[in-house]
PDB file of C-alpha atoms in Angstrom:
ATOM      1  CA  UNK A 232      20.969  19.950  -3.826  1.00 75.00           C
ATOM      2  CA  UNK A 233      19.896  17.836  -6.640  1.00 81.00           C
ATOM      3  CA  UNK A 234      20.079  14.373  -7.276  1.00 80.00           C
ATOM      4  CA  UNK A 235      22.979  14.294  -9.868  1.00 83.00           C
ATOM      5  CA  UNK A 236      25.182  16.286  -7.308  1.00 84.00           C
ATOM      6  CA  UNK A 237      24.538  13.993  -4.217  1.00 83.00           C
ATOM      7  CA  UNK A 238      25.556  11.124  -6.101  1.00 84.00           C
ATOM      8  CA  UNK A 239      29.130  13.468  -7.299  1.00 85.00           C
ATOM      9  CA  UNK A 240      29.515  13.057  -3.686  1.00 85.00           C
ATOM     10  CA  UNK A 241      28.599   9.885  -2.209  1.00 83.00           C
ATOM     11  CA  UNK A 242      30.830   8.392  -4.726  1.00 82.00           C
ATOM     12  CA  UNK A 243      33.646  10.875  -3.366  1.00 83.00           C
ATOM     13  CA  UNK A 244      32.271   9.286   0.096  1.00 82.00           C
ATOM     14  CA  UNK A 245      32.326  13.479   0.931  1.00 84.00           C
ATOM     15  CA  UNK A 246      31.214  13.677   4.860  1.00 80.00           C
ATOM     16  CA  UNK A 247      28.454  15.784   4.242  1.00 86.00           C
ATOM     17  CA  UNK A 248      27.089  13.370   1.131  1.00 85.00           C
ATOM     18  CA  UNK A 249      25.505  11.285   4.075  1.00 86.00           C
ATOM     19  CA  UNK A 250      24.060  14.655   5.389  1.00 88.00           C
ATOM     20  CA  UNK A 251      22.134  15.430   2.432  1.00 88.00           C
ATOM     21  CA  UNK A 252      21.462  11.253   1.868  1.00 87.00           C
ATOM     22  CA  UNK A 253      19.571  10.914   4.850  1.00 90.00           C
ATOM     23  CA  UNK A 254      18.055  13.929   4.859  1.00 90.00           C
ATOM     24  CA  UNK A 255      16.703  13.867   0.981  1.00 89.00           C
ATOM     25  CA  UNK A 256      15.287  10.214   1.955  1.00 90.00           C
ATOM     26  CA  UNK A 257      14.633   8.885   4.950  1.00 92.00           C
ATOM     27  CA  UNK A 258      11.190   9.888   5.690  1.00 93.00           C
ATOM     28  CA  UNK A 259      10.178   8.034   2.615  1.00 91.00           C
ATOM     29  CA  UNK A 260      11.939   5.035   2.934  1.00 93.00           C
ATOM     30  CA  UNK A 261      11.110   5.553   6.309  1.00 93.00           C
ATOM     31  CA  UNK A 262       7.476   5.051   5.951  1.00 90.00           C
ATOM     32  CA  UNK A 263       8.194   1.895   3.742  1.00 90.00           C
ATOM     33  CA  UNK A 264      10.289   0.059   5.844  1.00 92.00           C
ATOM     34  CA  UNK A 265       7.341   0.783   8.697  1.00 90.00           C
ATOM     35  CA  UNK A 266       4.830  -0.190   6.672  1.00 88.00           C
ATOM     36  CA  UNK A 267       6.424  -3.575   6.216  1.00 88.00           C
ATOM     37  CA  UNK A 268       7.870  -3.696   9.851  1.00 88.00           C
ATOM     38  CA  UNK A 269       5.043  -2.982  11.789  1.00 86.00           C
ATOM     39  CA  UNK A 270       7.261  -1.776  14.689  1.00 88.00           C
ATOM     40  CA  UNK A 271       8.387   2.148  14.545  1.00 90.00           C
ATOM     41  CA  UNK A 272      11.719   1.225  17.086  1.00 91.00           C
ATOM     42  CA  UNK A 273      12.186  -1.580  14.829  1.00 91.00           C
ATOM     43  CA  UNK A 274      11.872   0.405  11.387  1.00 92.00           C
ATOM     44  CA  UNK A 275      14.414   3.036  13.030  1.00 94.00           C
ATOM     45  CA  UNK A 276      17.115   0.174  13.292  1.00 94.00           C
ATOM     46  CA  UNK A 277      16.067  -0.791   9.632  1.00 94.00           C
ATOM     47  CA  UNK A 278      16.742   2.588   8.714  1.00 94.00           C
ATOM     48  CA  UNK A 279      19.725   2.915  10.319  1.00 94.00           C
ATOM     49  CA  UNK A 280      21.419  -0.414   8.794  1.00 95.00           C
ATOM     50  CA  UNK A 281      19.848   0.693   5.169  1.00 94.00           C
ATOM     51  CA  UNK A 282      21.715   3.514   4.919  1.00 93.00           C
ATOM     52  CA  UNK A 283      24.850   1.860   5.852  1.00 92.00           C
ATOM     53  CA  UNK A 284      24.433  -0.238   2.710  1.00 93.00           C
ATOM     54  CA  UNK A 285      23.819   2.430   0.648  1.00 91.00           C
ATOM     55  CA  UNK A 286      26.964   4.419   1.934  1.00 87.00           C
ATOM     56  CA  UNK A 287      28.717   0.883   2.065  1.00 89.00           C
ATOM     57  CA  UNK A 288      27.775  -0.569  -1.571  1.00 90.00           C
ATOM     58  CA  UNK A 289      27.400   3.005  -3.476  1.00 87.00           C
ATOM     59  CA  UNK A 290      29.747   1.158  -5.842  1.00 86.00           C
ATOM     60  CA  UNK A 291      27.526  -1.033  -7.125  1.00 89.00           C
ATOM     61  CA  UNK A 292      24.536   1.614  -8.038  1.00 88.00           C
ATOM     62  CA  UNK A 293      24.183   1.390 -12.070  1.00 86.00           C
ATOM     63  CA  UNK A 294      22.197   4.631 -13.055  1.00 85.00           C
ATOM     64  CA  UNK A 295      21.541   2.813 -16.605  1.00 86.00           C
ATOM     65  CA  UNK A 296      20.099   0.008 -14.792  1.00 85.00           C
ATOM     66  CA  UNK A 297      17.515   2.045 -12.603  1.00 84.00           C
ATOM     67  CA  UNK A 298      16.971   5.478 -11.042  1.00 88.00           C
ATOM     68  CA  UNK A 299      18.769   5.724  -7.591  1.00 89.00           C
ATOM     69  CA  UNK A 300      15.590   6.025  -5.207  1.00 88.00           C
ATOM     70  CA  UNK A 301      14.528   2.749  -7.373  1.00 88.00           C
ATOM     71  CA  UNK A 302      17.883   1.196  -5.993  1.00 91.00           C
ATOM     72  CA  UNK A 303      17.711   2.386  -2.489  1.00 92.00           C
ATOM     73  CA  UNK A 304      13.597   1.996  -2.429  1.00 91.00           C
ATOM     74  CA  UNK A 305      14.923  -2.229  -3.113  1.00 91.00           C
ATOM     75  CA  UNK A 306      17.407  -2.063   0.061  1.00 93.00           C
ATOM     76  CA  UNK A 307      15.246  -0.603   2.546  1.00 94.00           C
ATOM     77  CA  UNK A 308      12.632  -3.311   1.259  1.00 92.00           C
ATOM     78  CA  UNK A 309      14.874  -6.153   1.132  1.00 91.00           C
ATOM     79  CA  UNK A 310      16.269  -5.097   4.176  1.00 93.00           C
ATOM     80  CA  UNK A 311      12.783  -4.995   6.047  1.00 91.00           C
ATOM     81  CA  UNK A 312      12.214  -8.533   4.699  1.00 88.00           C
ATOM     82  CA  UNK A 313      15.011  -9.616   5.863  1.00 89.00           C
ATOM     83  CA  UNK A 314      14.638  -8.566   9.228  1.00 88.00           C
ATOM     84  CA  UNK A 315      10.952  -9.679   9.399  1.00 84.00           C
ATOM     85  CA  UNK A 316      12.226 -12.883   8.444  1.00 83.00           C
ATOM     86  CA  UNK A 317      15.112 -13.529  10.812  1.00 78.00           C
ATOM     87  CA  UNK A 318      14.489 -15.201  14.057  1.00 59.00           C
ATOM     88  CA  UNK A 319      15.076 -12.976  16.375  1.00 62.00           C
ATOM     89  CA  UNK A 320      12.814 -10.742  15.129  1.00 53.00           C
ATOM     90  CA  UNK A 321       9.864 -13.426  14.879  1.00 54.00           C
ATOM     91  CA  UNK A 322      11.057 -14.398  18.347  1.00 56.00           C
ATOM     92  CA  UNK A 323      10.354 -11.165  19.595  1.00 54.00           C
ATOM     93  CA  UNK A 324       6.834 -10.493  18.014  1.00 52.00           C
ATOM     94  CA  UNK A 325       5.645 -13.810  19.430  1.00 49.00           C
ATOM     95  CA  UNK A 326       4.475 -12.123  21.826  1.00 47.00           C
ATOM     96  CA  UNK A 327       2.559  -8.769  20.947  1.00 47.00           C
ATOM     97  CA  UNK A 328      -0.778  -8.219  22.204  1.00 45.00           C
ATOM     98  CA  UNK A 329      -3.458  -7.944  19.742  1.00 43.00           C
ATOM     99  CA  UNK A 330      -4.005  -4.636  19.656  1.00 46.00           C
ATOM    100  CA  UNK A 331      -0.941  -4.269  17.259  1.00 45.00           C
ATOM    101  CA  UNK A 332      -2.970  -6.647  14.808  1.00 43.00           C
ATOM    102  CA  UNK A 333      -5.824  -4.273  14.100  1.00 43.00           C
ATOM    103  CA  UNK A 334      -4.311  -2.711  11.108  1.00 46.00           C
ATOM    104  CA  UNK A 335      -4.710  -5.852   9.806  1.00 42.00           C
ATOM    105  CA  UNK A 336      -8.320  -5.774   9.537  1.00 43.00           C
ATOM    106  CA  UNK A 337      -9.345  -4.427   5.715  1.00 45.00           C
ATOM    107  CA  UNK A 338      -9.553  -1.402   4.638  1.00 48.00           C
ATOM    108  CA  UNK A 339     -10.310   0.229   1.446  1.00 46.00           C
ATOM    109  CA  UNK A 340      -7.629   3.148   1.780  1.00 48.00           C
ATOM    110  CA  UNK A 341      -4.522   0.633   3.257  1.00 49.00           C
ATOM    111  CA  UNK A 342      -2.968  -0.223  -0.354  1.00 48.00           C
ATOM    112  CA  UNK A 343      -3.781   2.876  -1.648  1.00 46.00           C
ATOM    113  CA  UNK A 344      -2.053   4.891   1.351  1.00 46.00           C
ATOM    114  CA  UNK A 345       0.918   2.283   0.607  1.00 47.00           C
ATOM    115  CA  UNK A 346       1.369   3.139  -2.812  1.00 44.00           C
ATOM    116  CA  UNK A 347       1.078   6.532  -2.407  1.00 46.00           C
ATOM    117  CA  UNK A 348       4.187   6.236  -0.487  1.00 46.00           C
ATOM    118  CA  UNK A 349       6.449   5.738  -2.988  1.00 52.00           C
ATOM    119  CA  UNK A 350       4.293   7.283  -5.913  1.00 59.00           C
ATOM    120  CA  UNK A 351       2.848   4.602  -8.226  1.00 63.00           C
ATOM    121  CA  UNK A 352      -0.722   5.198  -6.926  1.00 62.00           C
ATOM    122  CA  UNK A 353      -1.563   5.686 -10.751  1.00 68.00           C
ATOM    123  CA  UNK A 354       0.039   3.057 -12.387  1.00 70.00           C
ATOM    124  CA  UNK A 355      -0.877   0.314  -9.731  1.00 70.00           C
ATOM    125  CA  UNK A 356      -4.925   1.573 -10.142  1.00 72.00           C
ATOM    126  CA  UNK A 357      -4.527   0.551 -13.505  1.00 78.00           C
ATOM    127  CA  UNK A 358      -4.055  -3.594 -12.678  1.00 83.00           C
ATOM    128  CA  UNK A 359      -6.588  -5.804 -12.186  1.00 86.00           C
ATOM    129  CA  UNK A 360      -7.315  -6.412  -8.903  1.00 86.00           C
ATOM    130  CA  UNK A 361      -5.757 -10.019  -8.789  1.00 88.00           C
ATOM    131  CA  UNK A 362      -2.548  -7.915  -9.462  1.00 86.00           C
ATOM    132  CA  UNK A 363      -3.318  -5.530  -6.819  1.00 84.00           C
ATOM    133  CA  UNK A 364      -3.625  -8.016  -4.607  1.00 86.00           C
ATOM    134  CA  UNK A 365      -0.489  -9.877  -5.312  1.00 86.00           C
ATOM    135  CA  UNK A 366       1.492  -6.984  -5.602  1.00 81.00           C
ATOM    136  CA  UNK A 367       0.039  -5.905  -2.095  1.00 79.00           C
ATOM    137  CA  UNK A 368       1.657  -9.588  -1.082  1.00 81.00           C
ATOM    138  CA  UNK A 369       4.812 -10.132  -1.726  1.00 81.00           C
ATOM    139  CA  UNK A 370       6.113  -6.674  -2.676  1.00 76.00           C
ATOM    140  CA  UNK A 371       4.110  -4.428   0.288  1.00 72.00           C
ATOM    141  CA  UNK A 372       3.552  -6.865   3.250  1.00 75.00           C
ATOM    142  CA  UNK A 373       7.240  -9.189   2.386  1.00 75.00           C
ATOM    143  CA  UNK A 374       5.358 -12.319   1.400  1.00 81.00           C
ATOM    144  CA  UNK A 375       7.154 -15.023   0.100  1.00 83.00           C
ATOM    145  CA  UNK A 376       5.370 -16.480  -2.975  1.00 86.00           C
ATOM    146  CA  UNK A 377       4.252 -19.122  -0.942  1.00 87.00           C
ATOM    147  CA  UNK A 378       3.015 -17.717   1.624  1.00 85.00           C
ATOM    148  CA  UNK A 379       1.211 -15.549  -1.064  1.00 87.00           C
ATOM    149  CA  UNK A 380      -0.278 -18.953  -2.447  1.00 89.00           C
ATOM    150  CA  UNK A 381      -1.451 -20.402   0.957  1.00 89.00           C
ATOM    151  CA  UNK A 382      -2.910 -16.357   1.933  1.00 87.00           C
ATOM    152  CA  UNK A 383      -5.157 -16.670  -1.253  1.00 90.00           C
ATOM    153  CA  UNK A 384      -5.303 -20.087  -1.285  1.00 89.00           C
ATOM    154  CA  UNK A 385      -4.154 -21.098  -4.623  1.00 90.00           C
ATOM    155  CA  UNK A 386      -1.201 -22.868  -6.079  1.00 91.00           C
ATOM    156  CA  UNK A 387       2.247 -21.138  -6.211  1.00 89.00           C
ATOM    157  CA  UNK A 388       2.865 -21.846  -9.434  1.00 91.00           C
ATOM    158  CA  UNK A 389      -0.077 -19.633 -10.171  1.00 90.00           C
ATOM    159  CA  UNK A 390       1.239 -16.938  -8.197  1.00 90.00           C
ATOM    160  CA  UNK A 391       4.394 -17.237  -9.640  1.00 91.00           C
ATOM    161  CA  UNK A 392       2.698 -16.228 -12.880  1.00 91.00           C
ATOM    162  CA  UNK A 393       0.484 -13.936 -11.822  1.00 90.00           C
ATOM    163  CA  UNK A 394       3.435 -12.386 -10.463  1.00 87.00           C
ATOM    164  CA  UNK A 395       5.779 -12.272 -13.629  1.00 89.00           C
ATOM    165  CA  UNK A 396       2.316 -11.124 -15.563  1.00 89.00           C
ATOM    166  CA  UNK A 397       1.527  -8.151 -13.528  1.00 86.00           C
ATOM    167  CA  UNK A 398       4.915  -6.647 -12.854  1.00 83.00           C
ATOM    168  CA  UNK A 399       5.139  -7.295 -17.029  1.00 84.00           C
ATOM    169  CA  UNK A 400       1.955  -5.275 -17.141  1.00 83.00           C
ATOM    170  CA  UNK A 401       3.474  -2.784 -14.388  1.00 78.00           C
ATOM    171  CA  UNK A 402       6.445  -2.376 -16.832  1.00 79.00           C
ATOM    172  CA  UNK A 403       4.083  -1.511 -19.687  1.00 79.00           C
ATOM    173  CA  UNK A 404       2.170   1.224 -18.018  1.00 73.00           C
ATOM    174  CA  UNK A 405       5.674   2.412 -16.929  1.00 71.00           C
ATOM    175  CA  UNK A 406       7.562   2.010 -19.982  1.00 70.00           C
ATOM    176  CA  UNK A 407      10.163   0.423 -18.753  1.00 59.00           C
TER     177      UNK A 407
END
């Protein structure tokens, strides 16, 4: 089934459009929503209450505004951040042992195995690495800007700008 005739059905809320949905997408979004989580039982709620927002606000997709995996790529994600920022959640990770912090540690392959996952590997090689890094932030790991600023230890105002000039240059390389 191809894109253009799942979305004939969603917006006909057809039974087996949520079939195909989740089937076409989760294991991607999936493996965002984990990447920002950090907690697989976790992620599979996320998953869970993503989908129910696309199903639930299908309405408000605008194909001239963005592609559709664009759209649902932003729920899962603001989803995730959501959920990493809500209290219960940080309640709960208080207390984690470290072991679940050593994917933490650098590594030259984590931001590229990121990207990968939702296909901009090429376009994101082609920023400077102060983009990379900012990017990585607040659009990978759920930063807010300022916790972006106080991570790299400069003023959020400078983030803020980095910010609008590297998603400008993201645009360019994606003509957009």
């Amino acid at each position: 089934m191809t894109q253009e005739e799942l979305l004939v059905l969603i917006y006909k809320k057809d039974d087996k459009a949520f079939t195909y949905l989740y089937d076409m997408y989760s294991k991607s979004l999936f493996s965002v929503i984990n990447v920002l989580v950090k907690n697989t039982e976790e992620a599979e709620d996320v998953l869970q209450e993503v989908f129910v927002k696309i199903w639930k606000n299908m309405d408000s997709y605008n194909e001239s505004k963005g592609r559709f995996y664009t759209w649902i790529l932003n729920i899962a994600r603001n989803t995730s951040i959501d959920r990493l920022r809500s209290k219960n959640f940080n309640n709960s990770q208080k207390n984690l042992s470290s072991d679940n912090f050593v994917h933490l540690l650098d590594d030259n392959t984590k931001l590229t195995n990121k990207v990968d996952t939702i296909g901009l590997q090429e376009f994101v090689k082609r920023l400077k690495p102060k983009c990379i890094q900012i990017i990585d932030l607040l659009f990978f790991k759920g930063y807010t800007q300022q916790e972006a600023a106080d991570e790299l230890e400069i003023p959020l105002g400078t983030v803020k700008t980095n910010n609008r000039n590297c998603i400008n240059d993201l645009r360019t390389y994606l003509k957009v």
